[in-house]
Amino acid sequence: MTQDVRDLLHAATGLYRDDPRASAVLLDCLNRLEQPLRVAFTGAPSSGKTTLAAALGEWPTRALRDLVLLDDPGPADDVPDATVRLVRHLEPDELAAAHPPGGSAFARQSAVNSVLVLSRADEVGAGRIDALLTAKQLARRAWREDPLCTGFLGVIAVAGQLAYGGRSLRDDEFDLLAAFAAVPREELERHVLSVDSFTDPAFPGPIPVETRRSLVVRFGMFGVRLALTLIRTGCDDRVKLSAELVRRSGLGELRDTLAGCFVARAEALRARTAIIRLEALLAAHPRPGGDRLVSRVERFAAAAHDFRELRLIADIRGGRTALSGEPAEEAVRLLGAQGTAPADRLGLEPDADPNEIYDAGLDALRRWRHEAERPDRPHAERTAAHVVVRSAEGLLALFG
Amino acid sequence: MTAPAWLEVLNETLDACRTHGRADLAERLRRRRDAPPGQIRLGVLGFPKQGKGYLLNAVLNAPVCAVGDAATPAVPTEIAYSPEPAATLVGRSRERIPVAVERLTGELGARPAGTLSRVEVGVPRELLSAGLVLVDTPPVGDPRSPRTAAALDLLAEADAVILVSDATAPLSAAELALARHVRTWCPHVVLALTKIDASPGWRAVAERNRAMLAEAGIDAPVLPVSAVVRQAAAKTGDAELNARSGFPELLAWIAEQAARPPEQSRALLAAVGVRAAAAELVESLRDRIDTVAQDAGLGQAALLQRAQRRADDLRRQNTRWQNLLSDEITDLLSDAEYDLRERTRKIVTTIDRTFDEGDPAKVWDDFAPWLDNALAEAVDVNYTWLADRAEWIAQAVAACFGAQYDRALPDLRLDGSGVEHLDDVGRPKIEKFKIGQQAFTGLRGSYGGVLMFGLVTSLAGLPLINPVSIGAGAAFAAKTIKDEGGMRLQRRQAVAKQAAQRHVDDVFLKFSKECRDAVRVVQRRLRDHFTGLAEELADELTRERETILAGTAERERRTGHIRREIDRLAALHQRAGELGTIAGRQQRRELSA
């Protein structure tokens, strides 16, 4: 796919040889094909973009190694390959504003590059101790039921402040929290009711007001209360508490989604960005002889199967298809949700025998072809099965 | 008892709203007028997820309103006093369905959207016992959504409003706009700053909000509250904690609203309503004037000016093209004649040369066709040239009209040059010197010679007829024949020249007349064509000016009407302001047309 895009870009470079600005854009497109995937964090002011990007960015894992995280880039200066869109509430007005913008037919058809994040999940339900669970349920329900969430590869609740605080928890902070947790619960309760009561001079113990204030600014009142509860219930050292805070914050789920939907499809997403920029260039500065390039771009867009796979994975996972249970799991696997290598798609061990892979692929192809041709199934379902068939065919083609 | 003064002003404004197609404003005023006495309605308004439900529940110390992740009702909930807790769903057609208070949230969720108009809840709270009704509204959001409309509908009947905004962020632009709108329609507004328990920076946010409200001229206090703290205080009966929740201040403010003397309150509300409606109406009327002005009024002067400019242009054009046409035609006439004369003169020269030397008797048969051809060619070339010149003149005149010239040039085809009707040159009478005549002439010459030399030689004794006299006779005969021949040739040449020249003259005369006629035809056609065009343009311009002027009159009549209405509304606005002042509140800004 990348080679096709490269060829298209080279052809365009020839066309715009005498236009320095267009040439610069095309050169940038070509260079970007080799560079890490750019993921932008966008959202209204104070929706927690910086905090979340920092919490993710300081995570030195293999899964996210090839990402560049951009904190709310301007509309023109950098074109991201993928977007993490933050909203504070799953309210219709905010969701409508968060909807990915339209663009060309190809851009819309291949709009499989954004994830919606219900940031500040700790604010849900007036900061009760079960706020994060409630937020997760809300996010899952919104993804499955709210038509405004259709365009996203996932809707994930994350408490950014908690994630960041948890990831960067210091020993002195843990010691402080442990000391507070040691105070009898009934006695402490009224002092952790609000920010004011927590930073009140009447707070028991010798800890200065400023120290307490910095703690509550770092973790939020919810974070402090959660940390105290966790320490009381067994997270008795810094590492454990840090891990548990991060786990509950929903950051892991976000990271897995980014790894599965963005990093694994980096090639397709980078190609998509290049094609969209090329389309825009061809439309804005038409040239004689550009028509042929435009139709080549159209042919490429029509043939790009990766985007159909991603869209169908999102639809199956979001519960927007008739598939469920075992067939749904097999379908998303075949579509490449767990890796795009043949063995990953077929659910086999990575070192499986090529013959075994080929036979399993053939078997999957037959079964899904049958599904795709059953006249008693609704049209949408057959269309979905066709996409799976195409994936299986592509897999077998590697043996050709 | 006479009707109170505010009622009169209100009715008048209401009529104006209806007349100008603002049924929504009229409906608000009508509801304000017909509001049941003895009730104080206190509305709670805010954007989604700001903590309205928590706030109301904390005010009442009872879980009346849906909170958290539960679906927010799309209809208002009216909470009033009743000795026993009770809840009623009121349907679209005013049917009333009583439900248990505990099941209210579930019942609400089960109803399909759009079947309810409101929910009524009764709770045994002393706060409400004096006739206070708290109204929870759907969250405000997209200005076009029915939820927002349902929430803002509250303003028709609310005596006071609690605006809810949380302490995690200062007021947004939309929230500030909402506050301004609410304050315009309702004299008593408070901003409850919620969630202060969870926001370390709430004091800064409160300050920022106060400053923003003051800057926007919105007279509303900011009260920071925490429902969580209030709930905890209620559980333990902790008075100090309760004080920290901020709710005592809010409750005091609510009690103040409930304690206001009803008649004074009604007058003030009516006055505020009238002012708000009048202001909105004036604004929409001004918009209409602006639209009318933008339609054409602004371009009005420019249009007239342009029409004037075009009229001047047209006048100048008229003079220019008429002069040009007459000049060109005069030139053409003289040029055409000169050209023809020049061509015929050359032919005549050739004729002269031909017959100075040649013998017409020998060359005429070749000469006659040549002359006919030469003349035909001269006439044809001259005529073609004339037609070209005519075409060129038409274009030159059309160019005087510039871009306004948008039609085909007139048909200037002339009826042929008439070459085919030219007569052939007639053969003149050319006498030849025939053999008989020569013999006779020779005899005559020889006779003289024989006689002359016979007489001379007879003196010498020779007979009269002798070889000498015969020789002389022969010589004389030859000379006489020769002389006679030369004379006859000259005569023939003169005759032929004369005949050819006369023919050329004839053709010239005949044809130059035709030419002149053709040019006159051209002139007439061009004159008629361009006069017609100029008249059409002038007519068009006149019509345009009439339209512009008629439009101005119509617009002036309409805007004048609207301006009078604005003046009337401004007067109502002012009277309402005075009534409002009497009702105990200073009103500041006045409207003017």
Coordinates of N, CA, C and O in Angstrom, one line a residue, chain A residues 46 88-93 120 123-126 128 134 137-138 141 190 193-197 200 202 213 216-217 220-221 225, chain B residues 48-50 54 68-69 72 139-142 147 166 168-169 195-200 202-203 226 228-229 232 238 240-241 244:
Chain A
S46 N -9.7 22.8 28.7 CA -9.8 22.2 30.0 C -10.5 20.8 30.0 O -11.2 20.5 30.9
R88 N -15.8 16.1 27.9 CA -16.0 16.0 29.4 C -17.3 15.3 29.7 O -17.4 14.7 30.8
H89 N -18.3 15.4 28.9 CA -19.5 14.7 29.1 C -20.0 14.1 27.8 O -19.8 14.6 26.8
L90 N -20.8 13.0 28.0 CA -21.3 12.4 26.7 C -22.7 13.0 26.4 O -23.7 12.4 26.3
E91 N -22.7 14.4 26.4 CA -23.9 15.1 26.1 C -24.0 15.3 24.6 O -23.0 15.5 23.9
P92 N -25.3 15.4 24.0 CA -25.4 15.5 22.6 C -24.7 16.7 22.0 O -24.0 16.6 21.0
D93 N -24.7 17.8 22.7 CA -24.0 19.0 22.2 C -22.5 18.8 22.0 O -21.9 19.1 21.0
R120 N -11.8 13.1 32.3 CA -12.2 13.5 33.6 C -13.4 12.6 34.1 O -14.4 13.0 34.6
E123 N -15.1 12.8 37.5 CA -16.1 13.8 37.8 C -17.5 13.2 37.7 O -18.5 13.9 38.1
V124 N -17.7 12.0 37.1 CA -19.0 11.5 36.9 C -19.6 11.1 38.2 O -18.9 10.6 39.1
G125 N -20.9 11.4 38.3 CA -21.6 11.0 39.6 C -21.1 11.7 40.8 O -21.0 11.1 41.9
A126 N -20.9 13.0 40.7 CA -20.5 13.8 41.8 C -19.3 13.2 42.6 O -19.2 13.4 43.8
R128 N -18.5 10.2 43.4 CA -18.6 9.0 44.3 C -17.5 8.0 44.0 O -16.9 8.1 42.9
T134 N -19.0 3.7 36.8 CA -20.2 4.3 36.1 C -19.8 4.9 34.8 O -20.5 4.8 33.8
Q137 N -19.3 2.3 32.2 CA -20.6 1.9 31.7 C -21.2 2.9 30.7 O -21.7 2.5 29.6
L138 N -21.2 4.1 31.1 CA -21.7 5.2 30.3 C -21.0 5.2 28.9 O -21.7 5.3 27.9
R141 N -22.1 2.2 26.8 CA -23.5 2.3 26.4 C -23.5 3.4 25.2 O -24.2 3.1 24.2
R190 N -15.0 13.2 57.5 CA -15.4 14.6 57.3 C -14.3 15.5 56.8 O -14.6 16.6 56.3
L193 N -14.1 15.2 52.8 CA -15.4 15.5 52.1 C -15.2 16.4 51.0 O -15.8 16.3 49.9
S194 N -14.4 17.4 51.2 CA -14.2 18.5 50.1 C -12.8 19.0 50.2 O -12.1 18.8 51.1
V195 N -12.5 19.7 49.1 CA -11.2 20.3 49.1 C -10.9 21.2 50.3 O -9.9 21.2 50.9
D196 N -12.0 22.0 50.6 CA -11.9 22.9 51.7 C -11.6 22.2 53.0 O -10.8 22.6 53.8
S197 N -12.3 21.1 53.3 CA -12.1 20.4 54.5 C -10.8 19.7 54.6 O -10.2 19.6 55.6
D200 N -8.2 22.3 55.4 CA -8.6 23.1 56.6 C -7.5 23.0 57.7 O -6.9 21.9 57.8
A202 N -7.8 22.7 60.6 CA -8.2 21.8 61.7 C -7.9 20.3 61.4 O -8.3 19.5 62.2
R213 N -2.6 20.7 50.1 CA -3.2 21.3 49.0 C -2.5 20.8 47.7 O -3.2 20.5 46.7
V216 N -4.0 17.5 46.8 CA -5.3 17.5 46.2 C -5.3 18.1 44.8 O -6.1 17.7 43.9
V217 N -4.3 19.0 44.6 CA -4.3 19.6 43.2 C -3.7 18.5 42.3 O -4.2 18.4 41.1
G220 N -6.7 15.3 42.7 CA -8.1 15.6 42.8 C -8.7 15.0 44.1 O -8.1 14.1 44.7
M221 N -9.8 15.6 44.5 CA -10.4 15.1 45.7 C -10.8 13.6 45.6 O -10.6 12.7 46.5
R225 N -9.4 10.4 47.8 CA -10.3 9.4 48.5 C -10.0 8.0 48.0 O -10.0 7.0 48.7
Chain B
P48 N -25.9 21.2 30.7 CA -25.9 19.8 31.2 C -24.8 19.6 32.2 O -23.7 20.2 32.0
K49 N -25.0 18.6 33.1 CA -23.9 18.1 34.0 C -23.3 19.2 34.8 O -22.1 19.1 35.1
Q50 N -24.1 20.2 35.2 CA -23.5 21.3 36.1 C -23.9 21.0 37.5 O -23.5 21.7 38.4
Y54 N -28.5 17.7 41.8 CA -27.9 17.6 43.1 C -28.3 18.8 43.9 O -28.6 18.7 45.1
G68 N -26.9 12.4 38.3 CA -25.9 11.5 37.9 C -26.1 11.1 36.4 O -26.5 11.8 35.6
D69 N -25.9 9.7 36.3 CA -25.9 9.2 34.9 C -27.3 8.9 34.5 O -27.6 8.5 33.3
T72 N -31.7 12.6 32.0 CA -32.2 13.8 32.4 C -33.6 14.0 31.8 O -33.7 13.8 30.6
P139 N -31.8 20.5 30.7 CA -30.6 21.2 30.5 C -30.6 22.1 29.2 O -31.1 21.6 28.2
V140 N -30.0 23.3 29.3 CA -30.0 24.2 28.2 C -28.8 23.7 27.3 O -27.8 23.2 27.9
G141 N -28.9 23.8 26.0 CA -27.8 23.4 25.2 C -27.9 24.1 23.8 O -28.1 25.3 23.8
D142 N -27.9 23.3 22.8 CA -28.1 23.8 21.4 C -29.3 24.7 21.4 O -30.4 24.3 21.8
R147 N -35.3 20.8 23.9 CA -35.0 20.8 25.3 C -34.7 22.2 25.8 O -35.2 22.6 26.8
D166 N -20.9 24.9 37.3 CA -20.0 24.2 38.3 C -18.7 24.9 38.4 O -18.3 25.8 37.5
T168 N -15.7 23.8 38.2 CA -14.5 23.3 37.5 C -14.0 24.2 36.4 O -12.9 24.1 36.0
A169 N -14.9 25.1 35.9 CA -14.4 26.1 34.9 C -15.2 27.4 35.1 O -16.4 27.3 35.5
K195 N -20.3 22.1 43.0 CA -19.2 21.2 43.0 C -17.9 21.8 43.7 O -16.8 21.5 43.3
I196 N -18.1 22.7 44.6 CA -16.9 23.4 45.2 C -16.1 22.4 46.0 O -15.0 22.6 46.3
D197 N -16.8 21.2 46.4 CA -16.0 20.3 47.2 C -14.9 19.6 46.4 O -13.9 19.3 46.9
A198 N -15.1 19.5 45.1 CA -14.2 18.7 44.3 C -13.2 19.6 43.5 O -12.3 19.2 42.8
S199 N -13.4 21.0 43.6 CA -12.5 21.9 42.8 C -11.6 22.7 43.6 O -12.0 23.6 44.3
P200 N -10.3 22.4 43.6 CA -9.4 23.1 44.4 C -9.4 24.6 44.1 O -9.1 25.4 45.0
W202 N -11.9 26.7 43.3 CA -13.2 27.2 43.2 C -13.3 28.7 43.5 O -14.1 29.5 43.0
R203 N -12.4 29.1 44.4 CA -12.5 30.6 44.8 C -12.1 31.5 43.7 O -12.8 32.5 43.4
S226 N -21.9 23.3 47.8 CA -21.5 21.9 47.6 C -22.6 21.0 48.1 O -22.9 20.9 49.3
V228 N -22.6 17.8 48.0 CA -22.0 16.6 48.7 C -21.8 16.9 50.2 O -22.2 16.2 51.1
V229 N -21.3 18.1 50.5 CA -21.1 18.5 51.9 C -22.4 18.7 52.6 O -22.6 18.3 53.7
A232 N -23.7 15.3 53.5 CA -23.0 14.8 54.6 C -23.4 15.4 55.9 O -23.6 14.8 56.9
D238 N -24.8 17.9 61.3 CA -23.6 18.8 61.6 C -23.9 20.2 61.1 O -23.8 20.5 59.9
E240 N -22.1 23.0 61.5 CA -21.0 23.7 61.0 C -20.7 23.2 59.5 O -20.4 24.1 58.7
L241 N -20.8 21.9 59.3 CA -20.6 21.4 58.0 C -21.6 21.9 57.0 O -21.3 22.3 55.9
R244 N -20.7 25.2 55.9 CA -19.7 25.1 54.9 C -20.2 24.8 53.5 O -19.5 25.0 52.5

